[in-house]
XYZ file of C-alpha atoms in Angstrom:
173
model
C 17.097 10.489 12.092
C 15.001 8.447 14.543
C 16.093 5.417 15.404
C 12.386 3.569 15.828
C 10.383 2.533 13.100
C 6.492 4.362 12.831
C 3.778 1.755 12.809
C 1.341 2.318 11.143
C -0.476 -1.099 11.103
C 0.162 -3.549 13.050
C -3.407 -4.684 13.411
C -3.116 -4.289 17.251
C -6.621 -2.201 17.676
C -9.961 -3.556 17.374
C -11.162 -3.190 13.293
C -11.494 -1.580 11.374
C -8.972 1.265 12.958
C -5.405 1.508 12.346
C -3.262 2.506 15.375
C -3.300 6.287 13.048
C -6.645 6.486 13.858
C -7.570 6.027 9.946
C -8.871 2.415 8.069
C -8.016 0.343 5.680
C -10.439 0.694 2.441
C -10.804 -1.237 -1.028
C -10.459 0.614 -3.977
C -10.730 -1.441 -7.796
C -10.901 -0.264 -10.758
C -14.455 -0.525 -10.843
C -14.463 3.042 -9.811
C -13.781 3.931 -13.238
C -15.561 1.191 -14.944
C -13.680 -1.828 -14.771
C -14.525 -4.859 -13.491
C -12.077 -6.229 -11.284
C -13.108 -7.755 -8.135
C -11.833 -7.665 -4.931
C -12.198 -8.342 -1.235
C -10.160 -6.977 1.640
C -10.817 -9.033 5.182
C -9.177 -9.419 8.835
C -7.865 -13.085 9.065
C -5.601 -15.729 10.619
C -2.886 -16.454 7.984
C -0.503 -18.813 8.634
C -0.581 -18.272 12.723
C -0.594 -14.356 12.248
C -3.352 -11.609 12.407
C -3.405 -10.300 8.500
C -5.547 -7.947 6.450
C -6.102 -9.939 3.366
C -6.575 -8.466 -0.460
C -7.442 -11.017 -2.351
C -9.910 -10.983 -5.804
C -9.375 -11.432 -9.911
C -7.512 -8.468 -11.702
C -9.540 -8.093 -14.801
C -7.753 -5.522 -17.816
C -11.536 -5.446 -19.417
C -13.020 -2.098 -19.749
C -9.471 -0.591 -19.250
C -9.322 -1.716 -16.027
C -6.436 -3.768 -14.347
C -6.526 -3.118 -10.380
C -7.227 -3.597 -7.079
C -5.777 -1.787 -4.446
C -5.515 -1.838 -0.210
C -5.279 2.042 0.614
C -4.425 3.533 3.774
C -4.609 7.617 4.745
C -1.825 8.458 7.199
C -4.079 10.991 8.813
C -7.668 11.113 9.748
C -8.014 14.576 7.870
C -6.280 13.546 4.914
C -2.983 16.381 5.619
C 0.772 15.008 4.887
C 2.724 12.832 7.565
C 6.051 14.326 7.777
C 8.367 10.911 6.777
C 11.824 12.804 5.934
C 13.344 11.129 9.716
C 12.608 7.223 7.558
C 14.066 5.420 5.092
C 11.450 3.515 3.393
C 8.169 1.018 4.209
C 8.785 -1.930 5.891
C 6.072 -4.605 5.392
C 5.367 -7.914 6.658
C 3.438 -9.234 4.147
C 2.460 -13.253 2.506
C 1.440 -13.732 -0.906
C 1.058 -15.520 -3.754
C 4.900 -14.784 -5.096
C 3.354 -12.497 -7.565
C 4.640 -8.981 -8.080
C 2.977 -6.167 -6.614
C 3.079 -2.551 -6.234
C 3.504 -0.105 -2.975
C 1.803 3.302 -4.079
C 2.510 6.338 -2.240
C 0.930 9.880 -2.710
C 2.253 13.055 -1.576
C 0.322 16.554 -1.592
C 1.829 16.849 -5.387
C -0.586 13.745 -6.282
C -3.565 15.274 -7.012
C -4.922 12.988 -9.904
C -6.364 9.336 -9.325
C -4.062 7.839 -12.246
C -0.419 9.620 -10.314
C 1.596 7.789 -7.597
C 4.736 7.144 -6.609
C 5.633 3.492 -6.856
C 7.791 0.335 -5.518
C 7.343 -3.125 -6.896
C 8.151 -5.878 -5.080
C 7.388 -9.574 -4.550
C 4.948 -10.946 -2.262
C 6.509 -14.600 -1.065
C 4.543 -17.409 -0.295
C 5.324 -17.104 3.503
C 5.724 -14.694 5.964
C 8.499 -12.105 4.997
C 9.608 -9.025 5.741
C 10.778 -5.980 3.036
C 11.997 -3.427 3.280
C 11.128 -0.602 0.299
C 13.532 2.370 0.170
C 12.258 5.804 -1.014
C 15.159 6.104 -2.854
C 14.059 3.593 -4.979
C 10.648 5.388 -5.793
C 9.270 5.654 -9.185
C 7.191 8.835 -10.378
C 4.273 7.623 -12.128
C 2.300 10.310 -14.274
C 3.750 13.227 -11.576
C 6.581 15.561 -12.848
C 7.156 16.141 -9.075
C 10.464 14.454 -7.584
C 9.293 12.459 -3.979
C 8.301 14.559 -1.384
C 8.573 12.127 2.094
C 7.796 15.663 3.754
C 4.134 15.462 2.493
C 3.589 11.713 2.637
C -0.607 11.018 2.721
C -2.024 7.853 1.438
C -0.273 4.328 0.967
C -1.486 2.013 -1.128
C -0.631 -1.907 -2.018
C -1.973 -2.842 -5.226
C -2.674 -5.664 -7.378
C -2.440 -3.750 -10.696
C -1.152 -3.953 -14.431
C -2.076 -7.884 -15.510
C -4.597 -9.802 -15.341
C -4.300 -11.937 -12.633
C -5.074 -14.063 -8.956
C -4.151 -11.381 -6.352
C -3.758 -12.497 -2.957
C -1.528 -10.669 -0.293
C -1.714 -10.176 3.050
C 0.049 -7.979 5.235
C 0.296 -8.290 9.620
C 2.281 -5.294 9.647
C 3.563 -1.830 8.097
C 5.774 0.429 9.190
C 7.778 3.403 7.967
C 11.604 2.179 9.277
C 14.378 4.860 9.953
C-alpha cells in the first residue's frame, strides 16, 4: 500500500484543469430530458478555494439529478486505485445527503455506478468514503478499484436545494 494520499483536486492549477490534467464538467438530467438545473463555479467559500454545485433537483420528466463529474485520465482509460482505501473529500454543504458515483471499465451504461452516500455538513469537513462500503447500482459487476475512470458527486434522487462544494479530493491509502 502507499502511504500518501493521490490528489486529484485540490484546485491548486489555474481553471478549469485538475492537477490530472482532466476538468471538472456539469452533467443534469437534462441530458435525458429532465429539467433540473444546475451550475458548477470556482469560488471563495468560507475562506477556502471551492468548486461549487449548486441548482434545483427537479423529479419532472423522470428526472432527479445533477451531478459534478470528474475523468481520472485525459483519455478516458482506468486509474489503477487497488494501493487506496477510499475518497477523501473536503467538502461544505447544505447538510443534505449526497451521493459519490464511481465508474469502472464494467460501467458502460449512463444509468450504472457504483455509489457512497454521505452527508455534506454545513462547514468545512473532511470524509472519508471507503470502497468497501460501495454500492453496485444497475452493474452485476463486484468493484473493480483496478479500473477506476470517472468520479462523480451528485445531487440525485429528491427533489431538492443542492448546494456542495468541495476544496479538495483525494483517493487516501
Amino acid at each position: 500500500m502507499t502511504a500518501h494520499p493521490l490528489v486529484l483536486d485540490d484546485l491548486s492549477c489555474p481553471a478549469p484543469r485538475t492537477p490530472l490534467g482532466t476538468t471538472w464538467e456539469l452533467v443534469s438530467d437534462r441530458v435525458m430530458g429532465g429539467v433540473s438545473d444546475g451550475t458548477l463555479t470556482r469560488t471563495t467559500l468560507a475562506g477556502r478555494m471551492a468548486l461549487r454545485l449548486s441548482g434545483s433537483v427537479s423529479l419532472e420528466n423522470n428526472g432527479g439529478f445533477l451531478q459534478m463529474a470528474l475523468d481520472l485520465r485525459p483519455d478516458g482509460s482506468a486509474l489503477d486505485a487497488r494501493a487506496f482505501t477510499g475518497v477523501e473529500l473536503d467538502v461544505f454543504g447544505n447538510d443534505q445527503s449526497y451521493n459519490l458515483h464511481l465508474r469502472t471499465a464494467d460501467v458502460i451504461r449512463p444509468w450504472q455506478s457504483y455509489r457512497l452516500a454521505f452527508t455534506a455538513p454545513a462547514q468545512w469537513s473532511t470524509l472519508r468514503l471507503p470502497f468497501s462500503d460501495v454500492t453496485p447500482h444497475r452493474v452485476d459487476a463486484p468493484f473493480d478499484p483496478a479500473t477506476l475512470r470517472r468520479i462523480g458527486i451528485v445531487a440525485i434522487g429528491r427533489a431538492f436545494r443542492a448546494d456542495i462544494a468541495i476544496a479538495r479530493i483525494a483517493l487516501y491509502p
